[in-house]
Tab-separated table of C-alpha atoms in Angstrom:
chain	number	residue	atom	x	y	z
A	274	ALA	CA	-117.053	-135.979	-72.695
A	275	HIS	CA	-116.781	-139.138	-74.539
A	276	ALA	CA	-115.558	-142.345	-71.983
A	277	ARG	CA	-111.550	-142.692	-72.874
A	278	PHE	CA	-111.599	-145.555	-75.337
A	279	HIS	CA	-109.579	-148.566	-74.974
A	280	PRO	CA	-108.695	-151.041	-78.092
A	281	ASN	CA	-108.145	-154.115	-77.405
A	282	TYR	CA	-104.866	-155.997	-79.096
A	283	ASP	CA	-105.762	-159.467	-78.039
A	284	GLU	CA	-106.741	-162.420	-80.447
A	285	SER	CA	-108.091	-164.060	-77.487
A	286	LYS	CA	-110.758	-161.804	-77.287
A	287	VAL	CA	-111.399	-160.438	-80.550
A	288	GLY	CA	-114.635	-162.988	-80.377
A	289	THR	CA	-116.677	-165.653	-82.280
A	290	TYR	CA	-118.794	-164.197	-85.482
A	291	THR	CA	-120.533	-164.936	-88.513
A	292	LEU	CA	-121.012	-162.267	-91.258
A	293	PRO	CA	-123.647	-161.601	-92.692
A	294	ASP	CA	-123.931	-163.786	-96.313
A	295	PRO	CA	-123.190	-161.311	-99.269
A	296	LEU	CA	-124.778	-163.407	-101.006
A	297	LEU	CA	-128.271	-164.284	-99.315
A	298	MET	CA	-130.705	-161.991	-101.216
A	299	SER	CA	-133.097	-159.996	-99.486
A	300	ASP	CA	-136.301	-162.149	-100.177
A	301	GLY	CA	-133.615	-165.479	-98.981
A	302	ARG	CA	-133.088	-166.708	-101.482
A	303	ARG	CA	-129.671	-168.097	-103.028
A	304	VAL	CA	-127.982	-165.381	-105.400
A	305	ALA	CA	-126.381	-168.729	-107.901
A	306	ASN	CA	-124.345	-166.890	-111.453
A	307	THR	CA	-123.199	-163.801	-111.579
A	308	ASN	CA	-126.047	-161.797	-113.348
A	309	GLN	CA	-127.684	-162.258	-110.138
A	310	TRP	CA	-125.107	-160.589	-108.658
A	311	LEU	CA	-125.137	-157.964	-111.115
A	312	ALA	CA	-128.953	-157.502	-111.698
A	313	LEU	CA	-130.078	-158.303	-107.778
A	314	ARG	CA	-127.859	-158.614	-105.229
A	315	ARG	CA	-124.868	-155.596	-106.189
A	316	PRO	CA	-127.713	-153.445	-105.605
A	317	GLU	CA	-129.128	-154.551	-102.606
A	318	ILE	CA	-126.104	-154.412	-101.075
A	319	LEU	CA	-124.879	-151.125	-102.481
A	320	SER	CA	-128.626	-149.794	-101.073
A	321	LEU	CA	-127.424	-150.774	-97.056
A	322	TYR	CA	-124.534	-148.855	-97.613
A	323	LYS	CA	-125.850	-145.639	-98.888
A	324	GLU	CA	-128.779	-146.005	-96.360
A	325	TYR	CA	-127.227	-147.168	-93.175
A	326	ILE	CA	-123.027	-145.977	-93.370
A	327	TYR	CA	-122.340	-142.976	-96.500
A	328	GLY	CA	-125.152	-141.708	-97.042
A	329	LYS	CA	-126.749	-141.406	-100.432
A	330	SER	CA	-124.421	-138.969	-103.223
A	331	PRO	CA	-125.860	-136.645	-105.156
A	332	PRO	CA	-126.089	-137.099	-109.324
A	333	ALA	CA	-122.845	-134.739	-110.946
A	334	CYS	CA	-123.664	-131.072	-110.760
A	335	LYS	CA	-121.817	-128.418	-113.425
A	336	ALA	CA	-118.456	-129.024	-113.964
A	337	VAL	CA	-115.624	-127.343	-116.652
A	338	ALA	CA	-112.259	-128.029	-115.768
A	339	ARG	CA	-109.650	-125.309	-117.703
A	340	VAL	CA	-106.440	-127.289	-118.119
A	341	TRP	CA	-104.158	-123.933	-117.668
A	342	ASP	CA	-100.587	-125.434	-117.625
A	343	VAL	CA	-99.600	-127.996	-120.010
A	344	ASP	CA	-95.817	-128.433	-120.008
A	345	THR	CA	-94.529	-131.478	-122.497
A	346	HIS	CA	-90.680	-131.604	-120.888
A	347	ALA	CA	-91.505	-132.116	-116.828
A	348	LEU	CA	-89.245	-134.319	-115.056
A	349	GLY	CA	-86.608	-134.051	-116.850
A	350	GLY	CA	-88.727	-134.857	-120.396
A	351	HIS	CA	-90.507	-138.188	-118.734
A	352	ALA	CA	-93.167	-136.554	-117.880
A	353	ILE	CA	-96.499	-134.415	-119.713
A	354	ARG	CA	-97.693	-131.880	-116.941
A	355	LYS	CA	-101.143	-131.064	-116.263
A	356	GLN	CA	-102.293	-128.700	-114.226
A	357	ILE	CA	-106.204	-128.166	-114.234
A	358	ASN	CA	-108.646	-125.824	-112.709
A	359	ILE	CA	-111.618	-128.747	-111.804
A	360	GLU	CA	-114.599	-125.911	-111.446
A	361	LEU	CA	-117.826	-127.884	-109.515
A	362	PHE	CA	-121.476	-125.331	-109.461
A	363	SER	CA	-124.095	-125.708	-107.296
A	364	PRO	CA	-127.665	-126.692	-108.854
A	365	ILE	CA	-129.453	-124.132	-106.420
A	366	SER	CA	-127.490	-120.950	-105.714
A	367	THR	CA	-124.063	-119.344	-106.491
A	368	ASN	CA	-121.829	-121.664	-104.389
A	369	ARG	CA	-118.682	-122.954	-106.320
A	370	VAL	CA	-116.363	-124.952	-105.560
A	371	VAL	CA	-113.063	-125.752	-107.005
A	372	LEU	CA	-110.140	-129.146	-107.730
A	373	HIS	CA	-107.280	-128.238	-108.197
A	374	VAL	CA	-105.434	-131.556	-110.563
A	375	LEU	CA	-102.315	-131.509	-111.195
A	376	LEU	CA	-101.520	-134.140	-113.364
A	377	TYR	CA	-98.118	-136.106	-114.503
A	378	THR	CA	-98.479	-138.720	-117.640
A	379	PRO	CA	-95.468	-140.681	-119.949
A	380	ALA	CA	-93.868	-137.712	-122.676
A	381	ASP	CA	-93.159	-141.400	-124.636
A	382	LYS	CA	-96.615	-142.655	-124.778
A	383	GLU	CA	-100.227	-141.675	-126.300
A	384	ARG	CA	-102.403	-142.671	-123.694
A	385	ALA	CA	-101.426	-144.214	-119.733
A	386	PRO	CA	-102.809	-146.033	-117.268
A	387	THR	CA	-103.160	-144.040	-114.847
A	388	PHE	CA	-103.517	-143.246	-110.720
A	389	LEU	CA	-105.929	-140.524	-109.439
A	390	CYS	CA	-104.894	-140.367	-106.309
A	391	LEU	CA	-106.548	-138.824	-102.583
A	392	SER	CA	-103.319	-136.788	-100.759
A	393	PHE	CA	-103.699	-135.494	-96.967
A	394	ASP	CA	-101.494	-132.093	-98.926
A	395	PRO	CA	-101.783	-130.123	-101.309
A	396	ASN	CA	-100.276	-129.990	-105.257
A	397	TYR	CA	-96.945	-128.191	-104.398
A	398	ARG	CA	-95.424	-130.319	-101.300
A	399	ASP	CA	-96.630	-133.925	-103.115
A	400	VAL	CA	-94.328	-133.741	-105.403
A	401	PRO	CA	-90.662	-132.069	-106.647
A	402	ASP	CA	-90.889	-130.188	-109.266
A	403	PRO	CA	-90.541	-127.060	-108.668
A	404	LEU	CA	-93.216	-125.943	-111.190
A	405	VAL	CA	-96.601	-127.082	-109.809
A	406	ALA	CA	-98.372	-123.729	-108.636
A	407	VAL	CA	-99.007	-122.294	-104.921
A	408	TYR	CA	-102.357	-121.550	-103.769
A	409	PRO	CA	-104.141	-121.131	-99.952
A	410	THR	CA	-105.328	-124.385	-98.701
A	411	TRP	CA	-107.217	-124.608	-95.947
A	412	ASN	CA	-105.439	-125.701	-92.770
A	413	ARG	CA	-107.263	-128.928	-90.878
A	414	LYS	CA	-105.375	-127.864	-87.741
A	415	THR	CA	-106.970	-123.892	-87.742
A	416	ASP	CA	-110.100	-124.426	-89.874
A	417	LYS	CA	-109.290	-121.506	-92.319
A	418	LEU	CA	-108.091	-120.849	-95.900
A	419	VAL	CA	-104.535	-119.398	-95.416
A	420	PRO	CA	-101.764	-118.340	-97.783
A	421	PRO	CA	-98.781	-120.318	-99.283
A	422	PRO	CA	-95.664	-120.571	-96.690
A	423	ARG	CA	-93.368	-118.772	-97.724
A	424	LYS	CA	-91.178	-121.013	-98.467
A	425	VAL	CA	-92.650	-123.920	-99.793
A	426	VAL	CA	-91.338	-127.077	-98.852
A	427	ARG	CA	-91.904	-128.676	-102.400
A	428	GLY	CA	-91.747	-133.206	-101.936
A	429	LYS	CA	-92.208	-133.304	-98.794
A	430	SER	CA	-93.879	-136.437	-99.045
A	431	HIS	CA	-93.161	-140.030	-99.799
A	432	ASN	CA	-96.380	-141.265	-100.635
A	433	TRP	CA	-96.647	-140.161	-104.517
A	434	PRO	CA	-92.656	-141.319	-106.613
A	435	VAL	CA	-93.257	-139.746	-109.600
A	436	ASN	CA	-90.477	-140.413	-111.293
A	437	GLU	CA	-91.227	-144.197	-110.622
A	438	ILE	CA	-94.444	-143.989	-111.499
A	439	ILE	CA	-93.736	-142.866	-114.966
A	440	ALA	CA	-90.832	-144.497	-115.445
A	441	ASP	CA	-92.825	-148.030	-115.406
A	442	GLY	CA	-95.236	-146.319	-117.448
A	443	TYR	CA	-97.897	-145.095	-116.359
A	444	GLY	CA	-99.948	-141.607	-114.993
A	445	ILE	CA	-100.758	-139.841	-111.801
A	446	ALA	CA	-103.301	-137.431	-111.184
A	447	LEU	CA	-103.215	-136.270	-107.527
A	448	VAL	CA	-105.200	-133.995	-105.548
A	449	ASP	CA	-105.605	-132.949	-101.855
A	450	TYR	CA	-108.916	-134.546	-100.819
A	451	ASN	CA	-109.377	-130.967	-98.718
A	452	ASP	CA	-109.927	-129.085	-102.345
A	453	ILE	CA	-113.694	-132.006	-102.108
A	454	GLU	CA	-114.405	-130.953	-98.192
A	455	PRO	CA	-112.188	-129.566	-95.722
A	456	ASP	CA	-111.748	-131.932	-93.110
A	457	PHE	CA	-111.743	-130.228	-89.712
A	458	ALA	CA	-111.949	-132.507	-86.898
A	459	ASP	CA	-115.028	-130.742	-85.072
A	460	GLY	CA	-116.495	-131.560	-88.983
A	461	SER	CA	-117.600	-127.902	-90.212
A	462	GLY	CA	-115.911	-128.874	-92.958
A	463	TRP	CA	-118.634	-129.165	-95.163
A	464	ARG	CA	-120.201	-125.586	-94.678
A	465	TYR	CA	-116.648	-125.337	-97.669
A	466	GLY	CA	-117.074	-127.646	-99.428
A	467	VAL	CA	-119.194	-129.766	-102.563
A	468	ARG	CA	-122.015	-130.595	-99.974
A	469	ALA	CA	-122.853	-127.137	-99.943
A	470	LEU	CA	-123.559	-127.138	-103.734
A	471	PHE	CA	-126.473	-128.727	-102.990
A	472	LEU	CA	-127.890	-127.163	-99.353
A	473	LYS	CA	-130.440	-124.712	-99.290
A	474	PRO	CA	-129.586	-121.601	-96.815
A	475	GLY	CA	-129.896	-122.302	-92.993
A	476	GLN	CA	-130.144	-126.364	-94.224
A	477	ALA	CA	-127.490	-128.409	-91.967
A	478	PRO	CA	-125.459	-131.610	-94.111
A	479	ASN	CA	-127.131	-134.093	-91.478
A	480	ALA	CA	-131.148	-132.827	-91.843
A	481	VAL	CA	-131.641	-136.490	-92.839
A	482	PRO	CA	-131.191	-140.182	-92.312
A	483	ASP	CA	-128.587	-140.809	-95.017
A	484	ALA	CA	-127.561	-137.542	-95.876
A	485	TRP	CA	-124.174	-138.367	-97.318
A	486	GLY	CA	-120.984	-137.848	-95.611
A	487	ALA	CA	-118.002	-136.984	-95.711
A	488	ILE	CA	-116.550	-139.874	-97.546
A	489	SER	CA	-119.214	-140.096	-99.847
A	490	ALA	CA	-118.210	-136.138	-100.666
A	491	TRP	CA	-114.562	-137.292	-101.534
A	492	ALA	CA	-115.841	-139.538	-102.940
A	493	TRP	CA	-117.655	-138.064	-105.560
A	494	GLY	CA	-115.857	-136.058	-106.264
A	495	ALA	CA	-113.042	-138.440	-107.111
A	496	SER	CA	-115.284	-139.045	-109.562
A	497	ARG	CA	-116.097	-135.325	-110.699
A	498	ILE	CA	-111.834	-135.716	-111.566
A	499	LEU	CA	-112.353	-139.409	-113.408
A	500	ASP	CA	-114.822	-136.870	-115.395
A	501	TYR	CA	-112.240	-134.601	-116.518
A	502	LEU	CA	-109.613	-138.060	-117.458
A	503	LEU	CA	-111.530	-140.117	-119.360
A	504	THR	CA	-111.091	-136.997	-121.628
A	505	ASP	CA	-107.637	-136.107	-121.186
A	506	THR	CA	-105.922	-137.294	-124.649
A	507	ASN	CA	-103.071	-138.699	-122.494
A	508	VAL	CA	-104.518	-140.818	-120.101
A	509	ASP	CA	-106.139	-144.238	-120.889
A	510	PRO	CA	-109.859	-143.959	-119.886
A	511	ALA	CA	-110.320	-147.714	-119.489
A	512	ARG	CA	-106.989	-148.254	-117.032
A	513	VAL	CA	-107.676	-145.306	-114.279
A	514	ILE	CA	-107.077	-146.431	-110.636
A	515	MET	CA	-108.009	-145.832	-107.882
A	516	LEU	CA	-106.106	-145.756	-104.751
A	517	GLY	CA	-105.873	-143.725	-101.203
A	518	HIS	CA	-104.322	-144.569	-98.010
A	519	SER	CA	-106.333	-144.321	-94.244
A	520	ARG	CA	-109.827	-142.143	-94.220
A	521	LEU	CA	-109.029	-142.356	-98.340
A	522	GLY	CA	-108.665	-145.842	-98.324
A	523	LYS	CA	-112.368	-145.880	-96.801
A	524	THR	CA	-113.243	-143.606	-99.461
A	525	ALA	CA	-111.163	-145.471	-102.390
A	526	LEU	CA	-113.590	-148.673	-101.457
A	527	TRP	CA	-116.526	-146.619	-101.374
A	528	GLU	CA	-115.825	-144.934	-104.639
A	529	GLY	CA	-114.571	-148.020	-105.891
A	530	ALA	CA	-117.839	-149.772	-104.654
A	531	GLN	CA	-119.848	-147.154	-106.785
A	532	ASP	CA	-118.084	-146.031	-110.045
A	533	SER	CA	-117.316	-148.737	-111.871
A	534	ARG	CA	-115.003	-146.904	-114.531
A	535	PHE	CA	-112.661	-147.961	-111.866
A	536	PRO	CA	-111.230	-150.593	-113.249
A	537	LEU	CA	-108.897	-151.603	-110.859
A	538	VAL	CA	-109.071	-150.315	-107.115
A	539	ILE	CA	-106.135	-150.275	-104.125
A	540	ALA	CA	-107.108	-149.380	-100.537
A	541	SER	CA	-104.120	-149.059	-97.961
A	542	SER	CA	-104.594	-148.996	-93.937
A	543	SER	CA	-108.664	-148.856	-94.724
A	544	GLY	CA	-109.289	-150.008	-91.695
A	545	GLU	CA	-111.538	-149.800	-89.250
A	546	MET	CA	-115.781	-149.178	-92.007
A	547	GLY	CA	-112.650	-149.763	-94.741
A	548	ALA	CA	-111.372	-153.702	-94.967
A	549	SER	CA	-111.783	-154.198	-92.198
A	550	LEU	CA	-114.069	-156.606	-90.379
A	551	SER	CA	-116.226	-154.533	-88.014
A	552	ARG	CA	-117.205	-157.559	-85.744
A	553	ARG	CA	-113.668	-158.605	-85.504
A	554	ASN	CA	-113.377	-156.668	-81.920
A	555	TYR	CA	-109.635	-155.375	-83.033
A	556	GLY	CA	-108.410	-151.905	-82.720
A	557	GLU	CA	-110.008	-149.685	-84.312
A	558	THR	CA	-113.673	-150.118	-83.985
A	559	VAL	CA	-117.912	-148.837	-84.451
A	560	THR	CA	-117.837	-147.182	-81.565
A	561	SER	CA	-114.382	-145.609	-80.739
A	562	MET	CA	-115.748	-143.870	-85.597
A	563	SER	CA	-119.056	-143.061	-84.234
A	564	LYS	CA	-117.964	-140.877	-81.665
A	565	ALA	CA	-114.668	-139.322	-82.968
A	566	PHE	CA	-115.687	-138.534	-86.782
A	567	PRO	CA	-119.322	-139.460	-87.163
A	568	TYR	CA	-119.453	-135.939	-89.913
A	569	GLN	CA	-117.883	-138.805	-92.441
A	570	PHE	CA	-120.445	-141.330	-92.810
A	571	CYS	CA	-124.466	-140.972	-92.685
A	572	PRO	CA	-126.078	-140.046	-89.725
A	573	ASN	CA	-128.308	-143.768	-89.736
A	574	PHE	CA	-124.463	-144.972	-89.008
A	575	LEU	CA	-124.837	-143.518	-85.328
A	576	GLN	CA	-127.690	-146.569	-84.373
A	577	TRP	CA	-124.915	-149.218	-84.639
A	578	SER	CA	-122.196	-147.623	-82.304
A	579	ASN	CA	-123.560	-150.057	-79.666
A	580	ARG	CA	-125.575	-153.015	-81.988
A	581	ILE	CA	-122.616	-154.302	-83.754
A	582	PRO	CA	-123.196	-157.163	-84.630
A	583	SER	CA	-126.940	-155.873	-85.977
A	584	MET	CA	-125.309	-154.170	-88.933
A	585	PRO	CA	-126.845	-155.802	-92.131
A	586	VAL	CA	-122.963	-155.487	-93.997
A	587	ASP	CA	-119.413	-156.287	-92.880
A	588	SER	CA	-115.988	-155.192	-94.957
A	589	HIS	CA	-116.728	-158.454	-96.114
A	590	MET	CA	-119.736	-157.309	-98.990
A	591	LEU	CA	-117.495	-153.553	-99.854
A	592	VAL	CA	-114.907	-155.799	-100.907
A	593	SER	CA	-117.156	-157.926	-102.487
A	594	LEU	CA	-118.879	-154.513	-104.502
A	595	ILE	CA	-115.910	-153.713	-106.047
A	596	ALA	CA	-115.416	-157.398	-107.605
A	597	PRO	CA	-114.916	-159.464	-110.348
A	598	ARG	CA	-112.534	-155.963	-111.057
A	599	PRO	CA	-108.792	-156.496	-109.437
A	600	LEU	CA	-108.915	-154.310	-105.782
A	601	TYR	CA	-105.660	-153.967	-103.600
A	602	LEU	CA	-105.574	-154.189	-99.844
A	603	ASN	CA	-102.753	-152.957	-97.982
A	604	THR	CA	-101.390	-152.446	-94.982
A	605	GLY	CA	-97.916	-152.086	-92.172
A	606	SER	CA	-97.648	-154.049	-89.081
A	607	LEU	CA	-97.270	-151.606	-86.445
A	608	ASP	CA	-100.704	-150.532	-87.449
A	609	GLN	CA	-102.394	-152.746	-85.380
A	610	TRP	CA	-105.112	-149.391	-85.034
A	611	SER	CA	-106.377	-151.106	-88.661
A	612	ASP	CA	-106.351	-154.445	-88.504
A	613	PRO	CA	-104.433	-156.239	-90.847
A	614	ARG	CA	-105.116	-159.554	-90.092
A	615	GLY	CA	-108.991	-157.684	-90.249
A	616	GLU	CA	-108.457	-156.399	-93.827
A	617	PHE	CA	-107.197	-160.262	-94.690
A	618	GLU	CA	-110.101	-161.970	-93.291
A	619	ALA	CA	-112.266	-159.254	-94.711
A	620	ALA	CA	-110.747	-160.306	-98.271
A	621	ILE	CA	-111.170	-164.092	-97.427
A	622	ALA	CA	-114.800	-163.155	-96.675
A	623	ALA	CA	-115.548	-161.122	-99.796
A	624	GLY	CA	-114.035	-165.648	-101.809
A	625	PRO	CA	-117.394	-166.141	-102.552
A	626	VAL	CA	-118.947	-163.413	-104.712
A	627	TYR	CA	-115.605	-163.461	-106.265
A	628	ARG	CA	-115.119	-166.973	-107.180
A	629	LEU	CA	-118.974	-166.754	-108.615
A	630	PHE	CA	-116.668	-164.694	-111.464
A	631	GLY	CA	-114.377	-167.675	-111.146
A	632	GLU	CA	-111.945	-165.545	-109.623
A	633	GLU	CA	-109.082	-166.169	-106.619
A	634	THR	CA	-109.200	-163.591	-103.480
A	635	VAL	CA	-106.568	-164.107	-100.753
A	636	VAL	CA	-106.761	-168.328	-100.155
A	637	SER	CA	-106.505	-170.893	-103.054
A	638	ASN	CA	-107.957	-172.809	-100.694
A	639	LEU	CA	-111.460	-171.355	-100.146
A	640	PRO	CA	-113.638	-173.950	-98.337
A	641	PRO	CA	-116.949	-174.513	-100.236
A	642	GLY	CA	-120.016	-172.253	-99.616
A	643	ASN	CA	-120.705	-169.749	-97.331
A	644	ALA	CA	-118.262	-172.053	-94.533
A	645	VAL	CA	-115.764	-168.442	-94.618
A	646	LEU	CA	-118.124	-166.272	-92.701
A	647	ASN	CA	-117.566	-167.669	-89.640
A	648	SER	CA	-115.228	-166.252	-87.379
A	649	SER	CA	-113.300	-169.951	-86.532
A	650	VAL	CA	-112.937	-170.765	-90.114
A	651	LEU	CA	-111.857	-167.051	-90.629
A	652	GLU	CA	-108.875	-167.355	-88.099
A	653	SER	CA	-107.918	-171.078	-89.331
A	654	PHE	CA	-106.295	-169.278	-92.046
A	655	PRO	CA	-101.891	-167.648	-92.278
A	656	PRO	CA	-101.553	-164.843	-92.355
A	657	PRO	CA	-98.762	-164.402	-95.476
A	658	PRO	CA	-95.484	-163.311	-94.362
A	659	LEU	CA	-94.729	-159.649	-93.853
A	660	ASP	CA	-93.682	-157.769	-97.243
A	661	VAL	CA	-94.653	-161.248	-99.051
A	662	PRO	CA	-97.598	-159.381	-100.886
A	663	VAL	CA	-99.852	-161.336	-101.887
A	664	MET	CA	-101.115	-161.137	-105.931
A	665	HIS	CA	-104.805	-162.479	-106.963
A	666	ASP	CA	-108.156	-160.634	-108.669
A	667	ILE	CA	-107.348	-159.765	-104.688
A	668	GLY	CA	-104.005	-158.024	-103.537
A	669	PHE	CA	-103.312	-157.627	-100.078
A	670	GLN	CA	-99.891	-157.126	-98.015
A	671	THR	CA	-98.425	-156.037	-94.585
A	672	HIS	CA	-95.451	-154.073	-95.033
A	673	THR	CA	-92.878	-153.634	-92.469
A	674	GLY	CA	-92.964	-151.126	-90.958
A	675	LYS	CA	-96.274	-148.273	-90.090
A	676	HIS	CA	-99.752	-146.691	-91.264
A	677	ASP	CA	-97.935	-145.085	-94.516
A	678	ILE	CA	-98.385	-145.666	-97.796
A	679	LEU	CA	-94.225	-146.983	-98.118
A	680	PRO	CA	-91.915	-146.196	-101.458
A	681	GLN	CA	-91.583	-149.725	-101.902
A	682	ASP	CA	-95.425	-150.244	-101.314
A	683	TRP	CA	-95.554	-148.451	-105.010
A	684	ARG	CA	-93.389	-151.310	-106.690
A	685	ARG	CA	-95.781	-153.726	-105.932
A	686	PHE	CA	-99.193	-151.735	-107.203
A	687	LEU	CA	-97.470	-151.297	-109.958
A	688	ASP	CA	-96.952	-155.332	-109.886
A	689	PHE	CA	-100.350	-155.785	-109.462
A	690	ALA	CA	-101.305	-152.985	-112.036
A	691	ASP	CA	-99.495	-154.765	-114.781
A	692	MET	CA	-100.258	-158.087	-113.837
A	693	HIS	CA	-103.908	-157.447	-114.199
A	694	PHE	CA	-103.267	-154.826	-117.132
A	695	TYR	CA	-101.037	-156.627	-119.303
A	696	GLY	CA	-101.121	-160.159	-118.206
A	697	LYS	CA	-97.474	-159.510	-116.575
A	698	GLN	CA	-95.900	-161.934	-113.980
A	699	PRO	CA	-95.079	-159.501	-110.436
A	700	HIS	CA	-92.099	-159.994	-109.296
A	701	ARG	CA	-91.109	-162.112	-106.767
A	702	TYR	CA	-90.884	-161.034	-103.547
A	703	LEU	CA	-89.123	-162.600	-100.258
A	704	PRO	CA	-89.696	-161.821	-97.007
A	705	ARG	CA	-86.681	-160.013	-95.321
A	706	LYS	CA	-84.559	-161.571	-92.322
């Protein structure tokens, strides 16, 4: 048994550190312009994440999308609902995986910007629509495919306020991430998910050091859904937003880093190995993650468990891979395990990369050069007040509350998208009294 992990929640004990420089190339040269970043340094950082953190994903396989339900008067006549089964075929066996995608777009809009949301629940539990199909789902507690309950509770989740999203002129595509790969605590869900499509009989998913882990699998599945969305006549193909929460927030970041077809990314409470700095000893750590969730990463990741300062990357580099595209980080005041402060500091430390593109991250008074890679400089920036989002090319908010996507967070998400897609001024948010 592993020794019990005791997280640090004392700011005086986070330690001092210097972050790796995202603008320093492996040959020692400094990135001087956006061309060098895009052609040389960005691919280096992406390669480091593939080799040492999340693993290398395969190219797309054969996929067949079947739109089997279309309702042009959904949600009281305000939306068009489509239910799509995307069947993914193994290139080496008869294996296949089916993704159940639920798509709503505004009835009064020809092509709508659309949120692609990875959910922890099946579609019929996510929305209060009695016509959403009920189907067998993977149970994370029993590790089994179970039939739907006799009495289905619809719209149980408050994470996806479809009516508000539609009213604002946006679409939303939902999928249960367990469709892509079931998330079993012992990591054995790979047998029933997309990673199994690429494995020969008897072959283990972690046979090579840079084999793709579950986070890469969930991200790869999101790309396959995007492949379909880009062909849907009700979706604006230039404005599909990647969104996820918690481990799916990590997935959203990694997916946004790899697939630049997403013009905007929203990561909610992505925490350790998402947007929160690993070298900052606060809340969850690489050490605890490597013991609790090794299956989410490539085998190479485990070597950093007790060598965090030696990691070739930190989360500000993952954030920088999104540049120059807009990124919104959502956190919660009661979610210290995910270290909201560490996400804020990562957004600051990604500033020099965004600055190359003439863009602004979460602070306007960014010091020159690479000074923000020093922990003492990062800690000198006060975080924004609770419930007041920073809205620049990187957005950031800490809501009052827990590890969750709250209904009021969606007003910020929609504002952030409106600002970047349509040049609209966001609402003026005031701190709670």
